[in-house]
Coordinates of C-alpha atoms and ligand atoms in Angstrom, one line a residue:
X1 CA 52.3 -3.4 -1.7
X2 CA 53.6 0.2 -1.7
X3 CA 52.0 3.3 0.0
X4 CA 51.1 5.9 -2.4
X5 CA 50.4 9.9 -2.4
X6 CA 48.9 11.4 -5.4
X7 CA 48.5 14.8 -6.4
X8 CA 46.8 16.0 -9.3
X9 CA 47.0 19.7 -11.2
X10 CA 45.2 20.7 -14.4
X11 CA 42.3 20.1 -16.0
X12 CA 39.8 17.2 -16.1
X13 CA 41.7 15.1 -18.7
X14 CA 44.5 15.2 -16.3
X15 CA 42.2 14.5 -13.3
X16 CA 40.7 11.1 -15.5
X17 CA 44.1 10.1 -16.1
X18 CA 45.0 10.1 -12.2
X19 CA 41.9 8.4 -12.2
X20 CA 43.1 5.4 -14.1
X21 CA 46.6 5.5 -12.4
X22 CA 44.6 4.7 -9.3
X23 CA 42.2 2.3 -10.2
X24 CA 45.5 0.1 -11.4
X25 CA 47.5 0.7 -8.3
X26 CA 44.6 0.1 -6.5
X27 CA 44.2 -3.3 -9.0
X28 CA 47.5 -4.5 -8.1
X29 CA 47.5 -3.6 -4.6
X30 CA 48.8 -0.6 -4.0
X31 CA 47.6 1.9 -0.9
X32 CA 46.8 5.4 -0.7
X33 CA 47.9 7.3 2.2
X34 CA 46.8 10.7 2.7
X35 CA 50.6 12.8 2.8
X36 CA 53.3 12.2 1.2
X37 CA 55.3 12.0 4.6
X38 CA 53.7 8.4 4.7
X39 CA 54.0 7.6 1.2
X40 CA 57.1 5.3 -0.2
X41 CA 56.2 6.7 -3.7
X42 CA 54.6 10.2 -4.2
X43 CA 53.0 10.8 -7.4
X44 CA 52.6 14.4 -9.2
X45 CA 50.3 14.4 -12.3
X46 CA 51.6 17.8 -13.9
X47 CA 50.1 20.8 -15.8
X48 CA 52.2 23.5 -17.1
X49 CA 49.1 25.4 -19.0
X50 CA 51.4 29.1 -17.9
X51 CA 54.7 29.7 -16.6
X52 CA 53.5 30.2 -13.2
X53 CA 52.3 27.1 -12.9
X54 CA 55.0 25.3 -14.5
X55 CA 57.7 27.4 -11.6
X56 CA 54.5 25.9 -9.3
X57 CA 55.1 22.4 -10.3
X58 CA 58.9 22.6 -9.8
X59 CA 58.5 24.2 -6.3
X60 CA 56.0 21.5 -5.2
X61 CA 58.3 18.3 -7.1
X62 CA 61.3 19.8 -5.0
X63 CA 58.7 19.8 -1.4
X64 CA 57.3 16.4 -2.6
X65 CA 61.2 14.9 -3.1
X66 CA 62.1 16.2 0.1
X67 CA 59.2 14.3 2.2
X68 CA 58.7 11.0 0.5
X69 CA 61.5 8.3 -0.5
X70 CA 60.5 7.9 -4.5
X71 CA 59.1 11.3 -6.2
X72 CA 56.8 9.9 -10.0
X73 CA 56.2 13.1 -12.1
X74 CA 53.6 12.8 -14.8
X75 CA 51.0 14.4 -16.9
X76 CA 52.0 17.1 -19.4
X77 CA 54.5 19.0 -18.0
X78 CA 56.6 15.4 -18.1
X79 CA 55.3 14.8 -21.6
X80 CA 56.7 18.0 -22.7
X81 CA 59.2 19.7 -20.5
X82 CA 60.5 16.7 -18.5
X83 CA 64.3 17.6 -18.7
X84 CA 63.3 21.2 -16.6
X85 CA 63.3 18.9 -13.2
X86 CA 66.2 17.0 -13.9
X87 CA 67.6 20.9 -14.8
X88 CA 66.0 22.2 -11.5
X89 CA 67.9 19.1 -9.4
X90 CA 64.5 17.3 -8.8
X91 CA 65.5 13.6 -8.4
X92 CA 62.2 11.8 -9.7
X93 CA 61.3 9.7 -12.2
X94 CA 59.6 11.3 -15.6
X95 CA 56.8 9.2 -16.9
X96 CA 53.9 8.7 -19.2
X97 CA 50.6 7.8 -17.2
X98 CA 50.4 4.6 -18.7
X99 CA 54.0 4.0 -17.3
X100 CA 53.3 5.0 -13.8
X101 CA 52.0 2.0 -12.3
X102 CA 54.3 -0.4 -13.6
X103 CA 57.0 1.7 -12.0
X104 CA 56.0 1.7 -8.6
X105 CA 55.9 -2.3 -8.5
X106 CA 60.2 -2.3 -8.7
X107 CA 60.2 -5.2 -11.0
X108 CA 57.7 -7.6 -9.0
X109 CA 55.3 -9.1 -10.5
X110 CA 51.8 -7.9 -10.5
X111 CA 49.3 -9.2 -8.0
X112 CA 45.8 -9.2 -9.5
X113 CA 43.6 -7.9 -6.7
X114 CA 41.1 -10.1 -7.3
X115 CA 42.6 -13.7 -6.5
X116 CA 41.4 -15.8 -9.4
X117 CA 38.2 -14.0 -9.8
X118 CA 37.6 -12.4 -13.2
X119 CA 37.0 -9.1 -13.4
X120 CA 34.4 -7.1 -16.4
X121 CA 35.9 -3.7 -17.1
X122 CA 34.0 -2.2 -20.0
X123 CA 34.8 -4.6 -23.4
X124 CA 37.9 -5.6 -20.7
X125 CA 38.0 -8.6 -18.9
X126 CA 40.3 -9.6 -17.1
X127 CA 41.2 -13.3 -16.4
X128 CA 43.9 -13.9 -13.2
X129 CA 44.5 -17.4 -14.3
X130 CA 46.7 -18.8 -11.3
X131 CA 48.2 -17.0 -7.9
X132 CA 51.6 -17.3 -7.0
X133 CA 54.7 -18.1 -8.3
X134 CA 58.0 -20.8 -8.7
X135 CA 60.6 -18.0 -8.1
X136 CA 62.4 -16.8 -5.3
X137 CA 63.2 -13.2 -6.7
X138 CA 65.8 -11.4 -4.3
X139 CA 64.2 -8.0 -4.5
X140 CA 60.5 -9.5 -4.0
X141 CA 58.4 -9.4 -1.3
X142 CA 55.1 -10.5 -3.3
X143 CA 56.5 -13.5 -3.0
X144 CA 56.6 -13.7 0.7
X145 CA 52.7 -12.9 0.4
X146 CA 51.2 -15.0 -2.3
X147 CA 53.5 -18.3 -2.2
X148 CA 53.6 -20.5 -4.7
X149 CA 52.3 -21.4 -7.8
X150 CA 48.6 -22.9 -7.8
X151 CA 46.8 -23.2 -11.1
X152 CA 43.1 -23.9 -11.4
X153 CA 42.1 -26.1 -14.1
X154 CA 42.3 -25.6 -17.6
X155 CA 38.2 -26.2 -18.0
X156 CA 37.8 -23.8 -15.0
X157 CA 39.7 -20.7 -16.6
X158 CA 38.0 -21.8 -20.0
X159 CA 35.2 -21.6 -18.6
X160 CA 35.8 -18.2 -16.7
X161 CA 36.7 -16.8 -20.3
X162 CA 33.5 -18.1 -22.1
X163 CA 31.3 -16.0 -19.1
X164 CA 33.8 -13.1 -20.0
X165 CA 32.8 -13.6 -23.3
X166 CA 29.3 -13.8 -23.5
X167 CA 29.6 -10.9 -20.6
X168 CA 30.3 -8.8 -23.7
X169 CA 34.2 -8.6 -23.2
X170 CA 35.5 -7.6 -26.6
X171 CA 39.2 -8.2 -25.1
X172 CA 40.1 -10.7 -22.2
X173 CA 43.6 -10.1 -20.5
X174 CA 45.2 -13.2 -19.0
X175 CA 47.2 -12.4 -16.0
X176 CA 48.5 -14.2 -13.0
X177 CA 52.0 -12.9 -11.4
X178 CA 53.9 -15.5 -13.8
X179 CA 51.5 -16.9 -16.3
X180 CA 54.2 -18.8 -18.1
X181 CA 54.5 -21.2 -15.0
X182 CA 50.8 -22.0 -15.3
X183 CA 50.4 -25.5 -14.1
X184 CA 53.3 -26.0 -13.6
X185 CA 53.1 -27.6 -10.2
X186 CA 51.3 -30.5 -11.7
X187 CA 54.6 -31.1 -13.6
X188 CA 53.1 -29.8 -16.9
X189 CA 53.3 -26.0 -18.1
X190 CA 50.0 -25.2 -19.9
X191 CA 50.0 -21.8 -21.0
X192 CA 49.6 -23.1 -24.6
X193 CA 47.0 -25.4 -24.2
X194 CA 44.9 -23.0 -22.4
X195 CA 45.3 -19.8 -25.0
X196 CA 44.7 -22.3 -27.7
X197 CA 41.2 -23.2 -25.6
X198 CA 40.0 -20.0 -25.1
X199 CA 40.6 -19.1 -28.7
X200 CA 38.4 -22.1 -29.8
X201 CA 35.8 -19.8 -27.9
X202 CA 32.7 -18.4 -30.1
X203 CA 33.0 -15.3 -30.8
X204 CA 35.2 -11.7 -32.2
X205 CA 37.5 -10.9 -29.2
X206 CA 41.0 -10.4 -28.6
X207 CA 43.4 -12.4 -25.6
X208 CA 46.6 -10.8 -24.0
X209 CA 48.5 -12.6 -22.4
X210 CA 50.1 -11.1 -18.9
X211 CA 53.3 -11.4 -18.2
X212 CA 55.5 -14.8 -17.7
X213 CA 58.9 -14.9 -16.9
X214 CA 61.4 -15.8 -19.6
X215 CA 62.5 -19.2 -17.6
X216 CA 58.8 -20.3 -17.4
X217 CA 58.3 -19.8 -21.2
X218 CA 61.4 -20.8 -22.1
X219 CA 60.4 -24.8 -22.3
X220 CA 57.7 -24.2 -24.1
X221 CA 58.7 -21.6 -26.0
X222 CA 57.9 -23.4 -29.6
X223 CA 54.3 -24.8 -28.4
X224 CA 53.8 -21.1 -27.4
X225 CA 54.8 -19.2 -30.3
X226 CA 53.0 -22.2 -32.9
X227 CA 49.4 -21.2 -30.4
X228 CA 50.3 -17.5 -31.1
X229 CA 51.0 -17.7 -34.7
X230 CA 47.8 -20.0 -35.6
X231 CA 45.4 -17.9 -33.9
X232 CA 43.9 -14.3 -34.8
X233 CA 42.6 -13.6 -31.4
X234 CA 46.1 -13.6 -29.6
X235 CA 47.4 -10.0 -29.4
X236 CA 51.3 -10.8 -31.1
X237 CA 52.5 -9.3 -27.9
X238 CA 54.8 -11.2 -25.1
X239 CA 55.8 -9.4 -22.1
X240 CA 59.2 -11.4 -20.6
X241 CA 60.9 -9.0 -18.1
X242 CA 65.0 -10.2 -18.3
X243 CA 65.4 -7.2 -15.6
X244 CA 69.2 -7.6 -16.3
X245 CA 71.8 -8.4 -19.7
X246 CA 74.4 -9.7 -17.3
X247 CA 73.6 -13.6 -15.7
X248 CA 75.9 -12.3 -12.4
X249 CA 73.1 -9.4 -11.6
X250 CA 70.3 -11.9 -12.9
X251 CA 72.0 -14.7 -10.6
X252 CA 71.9 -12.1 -7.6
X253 CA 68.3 -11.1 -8.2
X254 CA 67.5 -15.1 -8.3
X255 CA 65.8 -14.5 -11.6
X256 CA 66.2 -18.4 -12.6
X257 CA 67.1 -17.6 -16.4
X258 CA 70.2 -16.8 -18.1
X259 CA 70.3 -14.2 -20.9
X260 CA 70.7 -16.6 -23.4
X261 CA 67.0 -17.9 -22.7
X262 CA 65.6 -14.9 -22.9
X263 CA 67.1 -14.2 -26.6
X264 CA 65.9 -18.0 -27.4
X265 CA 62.6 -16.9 -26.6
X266 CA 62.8 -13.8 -28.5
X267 CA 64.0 -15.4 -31.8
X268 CA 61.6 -18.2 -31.7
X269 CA 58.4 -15.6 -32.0
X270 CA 61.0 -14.1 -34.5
X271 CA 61.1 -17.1 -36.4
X272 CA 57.0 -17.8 -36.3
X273 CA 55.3 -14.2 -36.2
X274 CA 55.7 -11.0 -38.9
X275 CA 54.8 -8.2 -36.7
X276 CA 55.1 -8.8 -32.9
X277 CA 55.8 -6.6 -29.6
X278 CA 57.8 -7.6 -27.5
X279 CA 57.8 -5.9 -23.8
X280 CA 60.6 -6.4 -21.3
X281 CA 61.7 -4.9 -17.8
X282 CA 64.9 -3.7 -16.8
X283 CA 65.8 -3.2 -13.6
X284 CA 68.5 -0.4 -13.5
X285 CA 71.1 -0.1 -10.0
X286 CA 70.7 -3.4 -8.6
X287 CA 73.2 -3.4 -5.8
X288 CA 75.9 -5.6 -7.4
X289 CA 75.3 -4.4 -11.0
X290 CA 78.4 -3.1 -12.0
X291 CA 79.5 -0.7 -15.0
X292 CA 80.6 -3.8 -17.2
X293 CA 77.1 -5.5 -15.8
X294 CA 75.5 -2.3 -16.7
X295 CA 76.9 -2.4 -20.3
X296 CA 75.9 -6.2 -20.8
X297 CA 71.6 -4.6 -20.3
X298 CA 72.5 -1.6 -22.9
X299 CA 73.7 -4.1 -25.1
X300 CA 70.7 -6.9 -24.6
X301 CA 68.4 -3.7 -25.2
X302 CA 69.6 -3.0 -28.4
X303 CA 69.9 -6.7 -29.8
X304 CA 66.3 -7.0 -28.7
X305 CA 65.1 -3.9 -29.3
X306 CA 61.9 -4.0 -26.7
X307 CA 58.9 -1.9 -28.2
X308 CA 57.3 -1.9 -24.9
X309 CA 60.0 -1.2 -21.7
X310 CA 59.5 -0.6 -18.3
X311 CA 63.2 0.7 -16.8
X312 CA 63.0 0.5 -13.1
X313 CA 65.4 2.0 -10.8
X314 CA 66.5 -0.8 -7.9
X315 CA 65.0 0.4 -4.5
X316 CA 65.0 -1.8 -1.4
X317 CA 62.3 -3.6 0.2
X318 CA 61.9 -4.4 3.7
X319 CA 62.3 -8.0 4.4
X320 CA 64.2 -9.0 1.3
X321 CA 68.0 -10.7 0.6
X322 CA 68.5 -7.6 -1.9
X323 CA 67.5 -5.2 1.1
X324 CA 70.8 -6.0 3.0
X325 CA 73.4 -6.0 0.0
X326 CA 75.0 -3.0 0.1
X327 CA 73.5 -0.5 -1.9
X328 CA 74.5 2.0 -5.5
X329 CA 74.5 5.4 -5.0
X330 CA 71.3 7.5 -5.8
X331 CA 73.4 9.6 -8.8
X332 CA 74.5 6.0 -10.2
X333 CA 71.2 5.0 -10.7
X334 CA 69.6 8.5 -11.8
X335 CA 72.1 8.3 -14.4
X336 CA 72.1 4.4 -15.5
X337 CA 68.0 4.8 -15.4
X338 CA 68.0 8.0 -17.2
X339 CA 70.7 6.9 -20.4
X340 CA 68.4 3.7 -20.8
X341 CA 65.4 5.5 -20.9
X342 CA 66.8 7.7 -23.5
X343 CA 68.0 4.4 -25.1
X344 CA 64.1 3.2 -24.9
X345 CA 62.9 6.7 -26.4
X346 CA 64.9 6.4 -29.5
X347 CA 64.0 2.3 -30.3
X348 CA 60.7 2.6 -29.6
X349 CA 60.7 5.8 -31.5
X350 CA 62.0 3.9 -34.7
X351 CA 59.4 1.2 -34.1
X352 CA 56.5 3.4 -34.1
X353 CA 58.1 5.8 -37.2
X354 CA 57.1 2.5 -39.4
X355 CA 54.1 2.4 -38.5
X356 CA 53.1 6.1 -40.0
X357 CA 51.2 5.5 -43.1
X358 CA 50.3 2.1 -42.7
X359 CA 46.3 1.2 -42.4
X360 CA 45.5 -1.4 -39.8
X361 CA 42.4 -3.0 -38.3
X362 CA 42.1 -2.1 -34.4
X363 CA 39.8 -2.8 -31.6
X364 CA 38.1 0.6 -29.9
X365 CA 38.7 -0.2 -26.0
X366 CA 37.6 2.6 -24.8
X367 CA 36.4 6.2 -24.9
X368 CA 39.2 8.8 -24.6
X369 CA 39.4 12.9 -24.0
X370 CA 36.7 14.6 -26.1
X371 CA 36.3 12.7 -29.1
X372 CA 38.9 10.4 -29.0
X373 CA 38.8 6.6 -29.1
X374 CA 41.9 4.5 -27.2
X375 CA 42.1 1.3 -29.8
X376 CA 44.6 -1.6 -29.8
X377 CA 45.9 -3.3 -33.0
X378 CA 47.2 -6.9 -33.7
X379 CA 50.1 -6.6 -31.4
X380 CA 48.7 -4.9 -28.3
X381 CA 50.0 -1.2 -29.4
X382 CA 47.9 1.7 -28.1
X383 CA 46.2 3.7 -31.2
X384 CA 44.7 7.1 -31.0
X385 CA 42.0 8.0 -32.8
X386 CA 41.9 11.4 -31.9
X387 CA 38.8 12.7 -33.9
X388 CA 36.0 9.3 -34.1
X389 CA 33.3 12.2 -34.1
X390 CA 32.5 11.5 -37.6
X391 CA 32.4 7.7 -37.6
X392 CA 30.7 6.6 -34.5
X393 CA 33.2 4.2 -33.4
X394 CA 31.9 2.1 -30.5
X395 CA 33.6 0.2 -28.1
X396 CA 34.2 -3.3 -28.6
X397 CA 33.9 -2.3 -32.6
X398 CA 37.0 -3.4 -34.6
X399 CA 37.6 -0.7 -37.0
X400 CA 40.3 0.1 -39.9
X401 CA 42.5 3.3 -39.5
X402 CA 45.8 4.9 -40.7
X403 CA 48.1 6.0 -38.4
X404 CA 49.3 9.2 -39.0
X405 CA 52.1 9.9 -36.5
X406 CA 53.1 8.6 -32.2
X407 CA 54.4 10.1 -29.5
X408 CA 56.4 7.6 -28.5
X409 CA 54.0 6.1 -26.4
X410 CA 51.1 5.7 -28.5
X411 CA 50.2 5.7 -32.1
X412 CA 47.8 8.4 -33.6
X413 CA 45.4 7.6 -36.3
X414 CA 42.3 8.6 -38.4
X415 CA 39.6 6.6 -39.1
X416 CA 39.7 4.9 -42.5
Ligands
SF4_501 S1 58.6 -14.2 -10.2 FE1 60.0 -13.2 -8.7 S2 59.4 -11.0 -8.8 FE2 57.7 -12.3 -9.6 S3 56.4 -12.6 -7.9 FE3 57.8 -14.4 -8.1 S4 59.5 -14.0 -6.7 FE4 58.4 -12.0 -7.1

């Protein structure tokens, strides 16, 4: 759980996306404190609508760097001018909205709020199918809170998905902090079986799965990928974080898996599905990775080559093993965090470049700024349609569009 401050400048678009930021930090956990002298992570959604206010965002992200121990800057100023607070010696990370809260969990896993409970969010539900985990993760103290594994049944989650369902949900996301280690304390994993369940469900909707840690999937890893490729509903999207190339770092962080799993899992939804996304996590300055260490993650990246990355900069957490190894310096891992990122920029850059053109079938999610509509396609991208003023598009509505340029982040597209 980390204490968060949040400031917010611009206009209303900027203040909904602040919005959203909160309501997930708030879903995983997370706590807002009022100043950012309490904070661990202070957050500053930026505008930069004239040059005064983009000399007032710099003079506040140097105050806000000086009072709290991790500095976030978003909104549009990032979008656009990012490089200006790395130029003005702010040390902070530069990130897209959606990006935020995934940053400020430092590589643990996510905690739905909710216990097991499911959640209806709109045409979203979400499904926390277990609690806990089988890892032991160096850096983690989730782990300290939520203990281990425990999986309800299969028929109960089933179950929990057919209410979703006939709820209205148009997309259910599976989570749980390791959903690839689903039952496994009875000595059977059951991720599989259970997708392949809730697809059998009546009805047009989309699953995602939540993340699952590449040891966990790694077993099942065929079973997995044969559930994915024989049914429509599953987004083609797996999100495995490695957090390091290098099995020294990865046997430091007690992540369980070697590299080579993590590639045997990648190549086996290579071998059974066209188009897919994969989404990974990288941990950046863990205390014992080294510059060869280091190397070994730039390489996995660009063997892989991750659509969907979150690079996280190592910080230490009270109360964990990682806490008392002696740590990087702050520069070391400004820089190693900031030449992967660039490294992300450019991949998933490429990825989306061949998607211009192209005419797919997307669900409408939700309602965006003005007339827009935030869709996903087959594999769990994020599609813009930034004009649906014309066509009506409803939420919940699978519609076709052609995408007709990103931004790195998301796709943009007019309706077909
Ligand atoms: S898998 Fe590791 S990082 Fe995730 S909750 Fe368990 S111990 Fe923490």
């Amino acid at each position: 759980m980390a204490r968060y401050h949040i400031e917010t400048y611009g206009c209303t678009s900027n203040r909904g996306e602040s919005r959203q930021i909160e309501r997930k930090l708030r879903d995983a956990g997370h706590k807002p404190v009022e100043g950012p002298e309490e904070a661990d992570v202070a957050i500053m959604n930026t505008c930069t609508v004239v040059e005064k206010t983009e000399r007032n965002m710099l003079r506040r992200a140097r105050e806000l760097e000086a009072e709290t121990a991790d500095l976030i800057v978003t909104g549009c100023m990032a979008l656009a001018q990012g490089e200006e607070f790395d130029e003005a010696g702010v040390d902070a990370q530069v990130l897209h909205w959606d990006d935020v809260p995934t940053a400020i969990r430092n590589g643990e896993c996510p905690t739905p709020e909710s216990g097991t409970d499911p959640v209806l969010d709109g045409v979203v539900g979400i499904l926390p199918i277990a609690r806990g985990c089988m890892s032991d993760c160096s850096y983690c103290i989730t782990r300290q809170a939520t203990g281990k594994i425990d999986s309800p049944p299969v028929e109960e989650n089933v179950e929990k998905a057919r209410a979703l369902v006939h709820a209205g949900a148009k997309e259910i996301r599976i989570t749980g902090q390791d959903t690839g280690v689903y039952g496994w304390e009875e000595g059977e994993r059951k991720l599989h079986v259970l997708l392949d369940r809730i697809c059998d469900i009546e009805g047009d909707f989309r699953v995602r799965v939540g993340m699952a840690n590449p040891k966990g999937i790694h077993g099942i890893r065929e079973e997995l990928a044969t559930v994915f490729a024989e049914n429509e509903k599953l987004y083609d999207f797996i999100h495995a974080p490695v957090q390091s190339g290098s099995n020294d770092v990865l046997g430091d962080m007690r992540r369980q898996h070697q590299v080579s799993e993590f590639v045997e899992v990648v190549e086996t939804f290579d071998d059974h599905l066209d188009h897919w996304t994969l989404s990974t996590d990288f941990i950046v300055g863990f205390p014992t990775e080294t510059d060869r260490d280091y190397e070994q993650s730039m390489a996995l990246f660009r063997e892989v080559r991750p659509e969907k990355v979150n690079v996280t900069r190592f910080s230490k957490r009270p109360g964990t093993d990682a806490a008392e190894m002696k740590g990087l310096g702050g520069q070391t891992k400004k820089d190693r965090s900031k030449e992967m990122s660039e490294l992300k920029h450019d991949i998933v850059a490429e990825a989306y470049d061949e998607l211009v053109g192209t005419t797919r079938e997307v669900l409408v999610v939700e309602e965006g700024t003005g007339d827009s509509v935030k869709c996903r396609d087959g594999a769990y991208r994020q599609v813009i349609v930034q004009d649906a003023s014309e066509c009506d598009f409803e939420t919940g509505e699978f519609v076709e569009v052609e995408v007709t340029g990103h931004n790195t982040v998301y796709a943009l597209a007019d309706p077909v």
